[in-house]
């Protein structure tokens, strides 16, 4: 009898688009997850997947909005309507709490998902956010999907916090960037995909203000994940070697895919071994 398998997708901004390659590998091995959990971009990709979109379908949707170096004029013109949608995804937030407002981005993604509540999803989903004032983890698994995802990706200082049920909520990566442990009660095996960056020293190179802010957030999330894994690791852990890509550098989508792709054959082999040992 096969075991119940959960898939957890970590936060990391544009680096989280590497999750679609991992989901393609999971699909290729014939795995149908019992449940999915996600933080920040992992929550967005997780919601698409839980709604019934395959890894390949999500990948194709992303590439419709991507102009690659190999695209000629014909390909660019064919993608024109989708590219115009891309330009409207994020707008400047002039109010208190953040620099960017993700409403357009999320509204577009939820339209792609095709559902508005957790209850409509084909696979149970858990989305992680953080209570700003108490520092507690907040796990959503029911109700309005947009509110949960928006809270999960509210990077402090970048996206405005979300207020729900009297709580001020920010990015879940502050307390649980790779939330495989939230599936322990419903899954016997967990597959965790961590898209935290590989950090390498650069001689005498000082980060700018935004890079410093986001970099400190990455360091914090990485340390929290390391402590959690030391105490209770997932069944299978994947961390693609992504470097020199900041969370909001969406112009580097091709680099994310190129850096993550080489480790996917090994990931598929690990998935096959996990299934064989179940």
mmCIF file of C-alpha atoms in Angstrom:
data_model
loop_
_atom_site.group_PDB
_atom_site.id
_atom_site.type_symbol
_atom_site.label_atom_id
_atom_site.label_comp_id
_atom_site.label_asym_id
_atom_site.label_seq_id
_atom_site.Cartn_x
_atom_site.Cartn_y
_atom_site.Cartn_z
ATOM 1 C CA UNK A 1 0.000 0.000 0.000
ATOM 2 C CA UNK A 2 1.507 3.332 -1.073
ATOM 3 C CA UNK A 3 2.152 5.996 1.503
ATOM 4 C CA UNK A 4 0.563 9.423 1.572
ATOM 5 C CA UNK A 5 3.021 11.940 0.117
ATOM 6 C CA UNK A 6 3.043 15.661 0.800
ATOM 7 C CA UNK A 7 4.875 18.302 -1.241
ATOM 8 C CA UNK A 8 6.135 21.539 0.309
ATOM 9 C CA UNK A 9 7.250 24.470 -1.837
ATOM 10 C CA UNK A 10 9.424 27.156 -0.282
ATOM 11 C CA UNK A 11 9.478 30.909 -0.720
ATOM 12 C CA UNK A 12 12.026 32.857 -2.732
ATOM 13 C CA UNK A 13 10.352 35.223 -5.165
ATOM 14 C CA UNK A 14 11.271 34.575 -8.789
ATOM 15 C CA UNK A 15 13.505 31.694 -7.657
ATOM 16 C CA UNK A 16 10.266 29.927 -6.732
ATOM 17 C CA UNK A 17 9.501 29.448 -10.411
ATOM 18 C CA UNK A 18 11.999 26.573 -10.198
ATOM 19 C CA UNK A 19 9.206 24.745 -8.375
ATOM 20 C CA UNK A 20 7.518 24.044 -11.694
ATOM 21 C CA UNK A 21 10.489 21.911 -12.779
ATOM 22 C CA UNK A 22 10.258 19.946 -9.525
ATOM 23 C CA UNK A 23 6.514 19.484 -10.046
ATOM 24 C CA UNK A 24 7.154 18.226 -13.572
ATOM 25 C CA UNK A 25 9.508 15.616 -12.092
ATOM 26 C CA UNK A 26 6.919 14.637 -9.476
ATOM 27 C CA UNK A 27 4.279 14.273 -12.199
ATOM 28 C CA UNK A 28 6.656 12.216 -14.356
ATOM 29 C CA UNK A 29 7.101 9.719 -11.528
ATOM 30 C CA UNK A 30 3.350 9.273 -11.290
ATOM 31 C CA UNK A 31 3.080 10.838 -7.840
ATOM 32 C CA UNK A 32 -0.272 12.314 -6.869
ATOM 33 C CA UNK A 33 0.371 14.288 -3.653
ATOM 34 C CA UNK A 34 -2.041 13.844 -0.782
ATOM 35 C CA UNK A 35 -1.514 17.497 0.168
ATOM 36 C CA UNK A 36 0.586 20.525 -0.766
ATOM 37 C CA UNK A 37 2.018 23.292 1.414
ATOM 38 C CA UNK A 38 3.589 26.546 0.322
ATOM 39 C CA UNK A 39 5.131 29.767 1.517
ATOM 40 C CA UNK A 40 5.248 32.988 -0.527
ATOM 41 C CA UNK A 41 5.979 32.099 -4.184
ATOM 42 C CA UNK A 42 5.683 28.471 -3.116
ATOM 43 C CA UNK A 43 2.117 29.244 -2.055
ATOM 44 C CA UNK A 44 1.338 30.732 -5.466
ATOM 45 C CA UNK A 45 2.778 27.789 -7.415
ATOM 46 C CA UNK A 46 1.247 25.402 -4.888
ATOM 47 C CA UNK A 47 -2.192 26.924 -5.420
ATOM 48 C CA UNK A 48 -1.905 26.526 -9.183
ATOM 49 C CA UNK A 49 -0.851 22.910 -8.766
ATOM 50 C CA UNK A 50 -3.500 22.118 -6.146
ATOM 51 C CA UNK A 51 -6.133 23.542 -8.494
ATOM 52 C CA UNK A 52 -5.294 20.808 -10.969
ATOM 53 C CA UNK A 53 -2.695 22.443 -13.226
ATOM 54 C CA UNK A 54 0.183 20.083 -13.990
ATOM 55 C CA UNK A 55 3.797 21.119 -13.643
ATOM 56 C CA UNK A 56 4.091 21.190 -17.441
ATOM 57 C CA UNK A 57 0.992 23.377 -17.788
ATOM 58 C CA UNK A 58 2.288 25.880 -15.226
ATOM 59 C CA UNK A 59 5.653 25.926 -17.010
ATOM 60 C CA UNK A 60 3.972 26.606 -20.353
ATOM 61 C CA UNK A 61 1.935 29.422 -18.820
ATOM 62 C CA UNK A 62 5.065 31.091 -17.456
ATOM 63 C CA UNK A 63 6.868 30.795 -20.776
ATOM 64 C CA UNK A 64 3.983 32.506 -22.578
ATOM 65 C CA UNK A 65 4.979 35.619 -20.627
ATOM 66 C CA UNK A 66 8.700 35.247 -21.186
ATOM 67 C CA UNK A 67 10.728 36.673 -24.059
ATOM 68 C CA UNK A 68 13.811 34.510 -24.446
ATOM 69 C CA UNK A 69 16.997 35.272 -26.361
ATOM 70 C CA UNK A 70 15.974 32.741 -28.991
ATOM 71 C CA UNK A 71 12.608 34.393 -29.706
ATOM 72 C CA UNK A 72 12.342 36.116 -33.047
ATOM 73 C CA UNK A 73 9.935 38.918 -33.962
ATOM 74 C CA UNK A 74 7.208 36.408 -34.824
ATOM 75 C CA UNK A 75 7.420 34.751 -31.388
ATOM 76 C CA UNK A 76 7.472 38.096 -29.582
ATOM 77 C CA UNK A 77 4.393 39.316 -31.464
ATOM 78 C CA UNK A 78 2.601 36.044 -30.689
ATOM 79 C CA UNK A 79 3.254 36.613 -26.994
ATOM 80 C CA UNK A 80 2.301 40.301 -27.085
ATOM 81 C CA UNK A 81 -1.047 40.072 -25.276
ATOM 82 C CA UNK A 82 0.419 37.930 -22.511
ATOM 83 C CA UNK A 83 3.411 40.243 -22.131
ATOM 84 C CA UNK A 84 1.091 43.226 -21.681
ATOM 85 C CA UNK A 85 -0.578 41.331 -18.828
ATOM 86 C CA UNK A 86 2.880 40.837 -17.273
ATOM 87 C CA UNK A 87 3.448 44.594 -17.291
ATOM 88 C CA UNK A 88 0.256 45.145 -15.304
ATOM 89 C CA UNK A 89 1.015 42.528 -12.664
ATOM 90 C CA UNK A 90 2.710 44.710 -10.066
ATOM 91 C CA UNK A 91 2.055 48.360 -9.274
ATOM 92 C CA UNK A 92 3.717 50.810 -6.939
ATOM 93 C CA UNK A 93 2.278 50.918 -3.402
ATOM 94 C CA UNK A 94 2.288 54.498 -2.160
ATOM 95 C CA UNK A 95 0.594 53.754 1.157
ATOM 96 C CA UNK A 96 2.074 52.633 4.409
ATOM 97 C CA UNK A 97 3.756 49.264 4.788
ATOM 98 C CA UNK A 98 5.358 48.380 1.464
ATOM 99 C CA UNK A 99 6.879 49.498 -1.828
ATOM 100 C CA UNK A 100 4.941 47.271 -4.201
ATOM 101 C CA UNK A 101 1.330 46.173 -4.345
ATOM 102 C CA UNK A 102 0.837 42.584 -5.534
ATOM 103 C CA UNK A 103 -2.931 42.756 -6.064
ATOM 104 C CA UNK A 104 -2.768 42.733 -9.861
ATOM 105 C CA UNK A 105 -0.246 39.900 -9.872
ATOM 106 C CA UNK A 106 -2.361 37.803 -7.518
ATOM 107 C CA UNK A 107 -5.624 38.586 -9.270
ATOM 108 C CA UNK A 108 -4.087 37.429 -12.539
ATOM 109 C CA UNK A 109 -2.755 34.231 -10.970
ATOM 110 C CA UNK A 110 -6.055 33.445 -9.270
ATOM 111 C CA UNK A 111 -7.754 33.852 -12.623
ATOM 112 C CA UNK A 112 -5.322 31.248 -13.949
ATOM 113 C CA UNK A 113 -6.033 29.013 -10.936
ATOM 114 C CA UNK A 114 -9.750 29.175 -11.666
ATOM 115 C CA UNK A 115 -10.938 28.931 -8.047
ATOM 116 C CA UNK A 116 -11.313 31.429 -5.218
ATOM 117 C CA UNK A 117 -11.417 29.233 -2.104
ATOM 118 C CA UNK A 118 -9.366 26.413 -0.598
ATOM 119 C CA UNK A 119 -12.428 24.188 -0.642
ATOM 120 C CA UNK A 120 -12.543 24.268 -4.453
ATOM 121 C CA UNK A 121 -9.005 22.955 -4.871
ATOM 122 C CA UNK A 122 -8.456 19.415 -6.140
ATOM 123 C CA UNK A 123 -5.586 18.796 -3.697
ATOM 124 C CA UNK A 124 -5.679 20.081 -0.102
ATOM 125 C CA UNK A 125 -3.384 23.095 0.296
ATOM 126 C CA UNK A 126 -1.818 24.768 3.315
ATOM 127 C CA UNK A 127 -0.440 28.307 3.046
ATOM 128 C CA UNK A 128 1.896 29.793 5.648
ATOM 129 C CA UNK A 129 2.031 33.428 6.816
ATOM 130 C CA UNK A 130 3.473 35.152 9.904
ATOM 131 C CA UNK A 131 1.716 37.205 12.560
ATOM 132 C CA UNK A 132 3.796 40.388 12.581
ATOM 133 C CA UNK A 133 3.142 41.285 16.217
ATOM 134 C CA UNK A 134 3.387 37.882 17.888
ATOM 135 C CA UNK A 135 5.834 36.204 15.499
ATOM 136 C CA UNK A 136 3.555 33.173 15.342
ATOM 137 C CA UNK A 137 3.095 30.963 12.317
ATOM 138 C CA UNK A 138 -0.364 31.242 10.760
ATOM 139 C CA UNK A 139 -1.433 28.325 8.549
ATOM 140 C CA UNK A 140 -4.367 28.758 6.161
ATOM 141 C CA UNK A 141 -6.213 25.741 4.834
ATOM 142 C CA UNK A 142 -9.745 26.982 4.281
ATOM 143 C CA UNK A 143 -11.642 30.049 3.178
ATOM 144 C CA UNK A 144 -10.501 32.772 0.803
ATOM 145 C CA UNK A 145 -7.453 31.755 -1.220
ATOM 146 C CA UNK A 146 -6.416 35.262 -2.366
ATOM 147 C CA UNK A 147 -6.141 36.579 1.186
ATOM 148 C CA UNK A 148 -3.985 33.646 2.278
ATOM 149 C CA UNK A 149 -1.596 33.840 -0.672
ATOM 150 C CA UNK A 150 -1.329 37.618 -0.428
ATOM 151 C CA UNK A 151 -0.426 37.354 3.265
ATOM 152 C CA UNK A 152 2.083 34.576 2.617
ATOM 153 C CA UNK A 153 4.038 36.693 0.115
ATOM 154 C CA UNK A 154 3.965 40.009 2.021
ATOM 155 C CA UNK A 155 7.745 40.426 2.242
ATOM 156 C CA UNK A 156 8.398 42.994 5.004
ATOM 157 C CA UNK A 157 9.330 46.350 3.537
ATOM 158 C CA UNK A 158 8.452 45.268 -0.011
ATOM 159 C CA UNK A 159 4.794 44.197 -0.043
ATOM 160 C CA UNK A 160 2.195 45.654 2.289
ATOM 161 C CA UNK A 161 1.059 43.449 5.215
ATOM 162 C CA UNK A 162 -2.395 41.863 5.169
ATOM 163 C CA UNK A 163 -4.906 42.356 7.993
ATOM 164 C CA UNK A 164 -7.193 39.389 8.655
ATOM 165 C CA UNK A 165 -9.200 38.454 11.748
ATOM 166 C CA UNK A 166 -7.489 41.193 13.732
ATOM 167 C CA UNK A 167 -3.994 39.990 12.867
ATOM 168 C CA UNK A 168 -1.320 41.798 10.841
ATOM 169 C CA UNK A 169 0.203 39.172 8.561
ATOM 170 C CA UNK A 170 3.508 39.178 6.671
ATOM 171 C CA UNK A 171 5.540 36.713 4.616
ATOM 172 C CA UNK A 172 5.528 33.165 5.967
ATOM 173 C CA UNK A 173 9.241 32.822 5.237
ATOM 174 C CA UNK A 174 9.966 34.728 8.442
ATOM 175 C CA UNK A 175 8.975 31.662 10.493
ATOM 176 C CA UNK A 176 8.693 28.747 8.047
ATOM 177 C CA UNK A 177 10.072 29.182 4.567
ATOM 178 C CA UNK A 178 9.817 25.494 3.577
ATOM 179 C CA UNK A 179 6.683 24.300 5.390
ATOM 180 C CA UNK A 180 6.930 20.522 5.031
ATOM 181 C CA UNK A 181 6.239 20.101 8.754
ATOM 182 C CA UNK A 182 2.717 21.517 8.322
ATOM 183 C CA UNK A 183 1.837 18.301 6.450
ATOM 184 C CA UNK A 184 2.981 15.877 9.153
ATOM 185 C CA UNK A 185 -0.553 15.170 10.338
ATOM 186 C CA UNK A 186 -1.842 14.145 6.896
ATOM 187 C CA UNK A 187 1.224 12.694 5.122
ATOM 188 C CA UNK A 188 3.649 9.884 5.906
ATOM 189 C CA UNK A 189 6.330 11.115 3.511
ATOM 190 C CA UNK A 190 7.221 14.689 2.629
ATOM 191 C CA UNK A 191 9.075 16.154 -0.329
ATOM 192 C CA UNK A 192 10.493 19.610 0.390
ATOM 193 C CA UNK A 193 11.707 21.972 -2.334
ATOM 194 C CA UNK A 194 13.847 24.841 -1.051
ATOM 195 C CA UNK A 195 14.680 27.674 -3.460
ATOM 196 C CA UNK A 196 16.804 29.692 -1.041
ATOM 197 C CA UNK A 197 19.823 31.114 -2.866
ATOM 198 C CA UNK A 198 23.363 29.828 -2.835
ATOM 199 C CA UNK A 199 25.331 32.628 -1.198
ATOM 200 C CA UNK A 200 28.953 33.168 -2.240
ATOM 201 C CA UNK A 201 31.255 35.953 -1.018
ATOM 202 C CA UNK A 202 32.069 38.623 -3.579
ATOM 203 C CA UNK A 203 35.289 40.462 -2.898
ATOM 204 C CA UNK A 204 34.659 44.006 -1.644
ATOM 205 C CA UNK A 205 31.204 44.131 -3.271
ATOM 206 C CA UNK A 206 28.730 45.997 -1.093
ATOM 207 C CA UNK A 207 24.991 45.306 -1.517
ATOM 208 C CA UNK A 208 22.641 48.171 -2.253
ATOM 209 C CA UNK A 209 19.808 48.942 0.173
ATOM 210 C CA UNK A 210 17.240 46.618 -1.413
ATOM 211 C CA UNK A 211 19.735 43.769 -1.835
ATOM 212 C CA UNK A 212 20.786 44.159 1.789
ATOM 213 C CA UNK A 213 17.181 44.058 3.034
ATOM 214 C CA UNK A 214 16.228 41.025 0.952
ATOM 215 C CA UNK A 215 19.560 39.355 1.671
ATOM 216 C CA UNK A 216 19.034 39.603 5.411
ATOM 217 C CA UNK A 217 15.575 38.086 4.956
ATOM 218 C CA UNK A 218 17.113 35.188 2.986
ATOM 219 C CA UNK A 219 19.694 34.592 5.724
ATOM 220 C CA UNK A 220 17.014 34.511 8.421
ATOM 221 C CA UNK A 221 14.801 32.112 6.458
ATOM 222 C CA UNK A 222 17.773 29.864 5.696
ATOM 223 C CA UNK A 223 18.779 29.623 9.360
ATOM 224 C CA UNK A 224 15.226 28.797 10.454
ATOM 225 C CA UNK A 225 15.009 26.034 7.842
ATOM 226 C CA UNK A 226 18.382 24.600 8.858
ATOM 227 C CA UNK A 227 17.350 24.383 12.515
ATOM 228 C CA UNK A 228 14.073 22.713 11.628
ATOM 229 C CA UNK A 229 15.760 20.197 9.350
ATOM 230 C CA UNK A 230 18.306 19.274 12.001
ATOM 231 C CA UNK A 231 15.479 18.347 14.362
ATOM 232 C CA UNK A 232 13.023 16.786 11.919
ATOM 233 C CA UNK A 233 14.069 16.493 8.253
ATOM 234 C CA UNK A 234 11.658 15.759 5.390
ATOM 235 C CA UNK A 235 11.745 12.412 3.600
ATOM 236 C CA UNK A 236 13.274 14.032 0.518
ATOM 237 C CA UNK A 237 14.853 17.476 0.263
ATOM 238 C CA UNK A 238 15.725 19.338 -2.933
ATOM 239 C CA UNK A 239 17.599 22.627 -3.088
ATOM 240 C CA UNK A 240 18.453 23.691 -6.638
ATOM 241 C CA UNK A 241 21.758 25.616 -6.793
ATOM 242 C CA UNK A 242 20.312 29.036 -7.656
ATOM 243 C CA UNK A 243 22.619 32.019 -7.198
ATOM 244 C CA UNK A 244 22.834 35.703 -8.116
ATOM 245 C CA UNK A 245 19.047 35.989 -8.412
ATOM 246 C CA UNK A 246 17.174 38.290 -6.052
ATOM 247 C CA UNK A 247 13.491 37.545 -5.288
ATOM 248 C CA UNK A 248 12.099 40.396 -7.420
ATOM 249 C CA UNK A 249 14.432 40.033 -10.415
ATOM 250 C CA UNK A 250 11.780 38.623 -12.738
ATOM 251 C CA UNK A 251 13.969 39.430 -15.720
ATOM 252 C CA UNK A 252 16.155 36.500 -14.595
ATOM 253 C CA UNK A 253 13.508 33.787 -15.035
ATOM 254 C CA UNK A 254 15.612 32.071 -17.704
ATOM 255 C CA UNK A 255 18.588 31.977 -15.331
ATOM 256 C CA UNK A 256 16.435 30.352 -12.641
ATOM 257 C CA UNK A 257 15.340 27.591 -15.020
ATOM 258 C CA UNK A 258 18.868 27.108 -16.373
ATOM 259 C CA UNK A 259 20.380 26.775 -12.898
ATOM 260 C CA UNK A 260 17.651 24.472 -11.560
ATOM 261 C CA UNK A 261 17.267 22.137 -14.544
ATOM 262 C CA UNK A 262 20.529 20.133 -14.168
ATOM 263 C CA UNK A 263 19.529 18.736 -10.751
ATOM 264 C CA UNK A 264 16.124 17.464 -11.900
ATOM 265 C CA UNK A 265 17.277 14.056 -13.267
ATOM 266 C CA UNK A 266 18.844 13.321 -9.871
ATOM 267 C CA UNK A 267 15.660 14.493 -8.174
ATOM 268 C CA UNK A 268 13.605 12.094 -10.292
ATOM 269 C CA UNK A 269 15.931 9.259 -9.333
ATOM 270 C CA UNK A 270 15.513 10.163 -5.655
ATOM 271 C CA UNK A 271 11.728 10.205 -6.066
ATOM 272 C CA UNK A 272 11.836 6.753 -7.685
ATOM 273 C CA UNK A 273 13.917 5.393 -4.792
ATOM 274 C CA UNK A 274 11.536 6.908 -2.275
ATOM 275 C CA UNK A 275 8.604 5.201 -3.975
ATOM 276 C CA UNK A 276 10.438 1.887 -4.127
ATOM 277 C CA UNK A 277 11.178 2.017 -0.417
ATOM 278 C CA UNK A 278 7.611 2.948 0.546
#
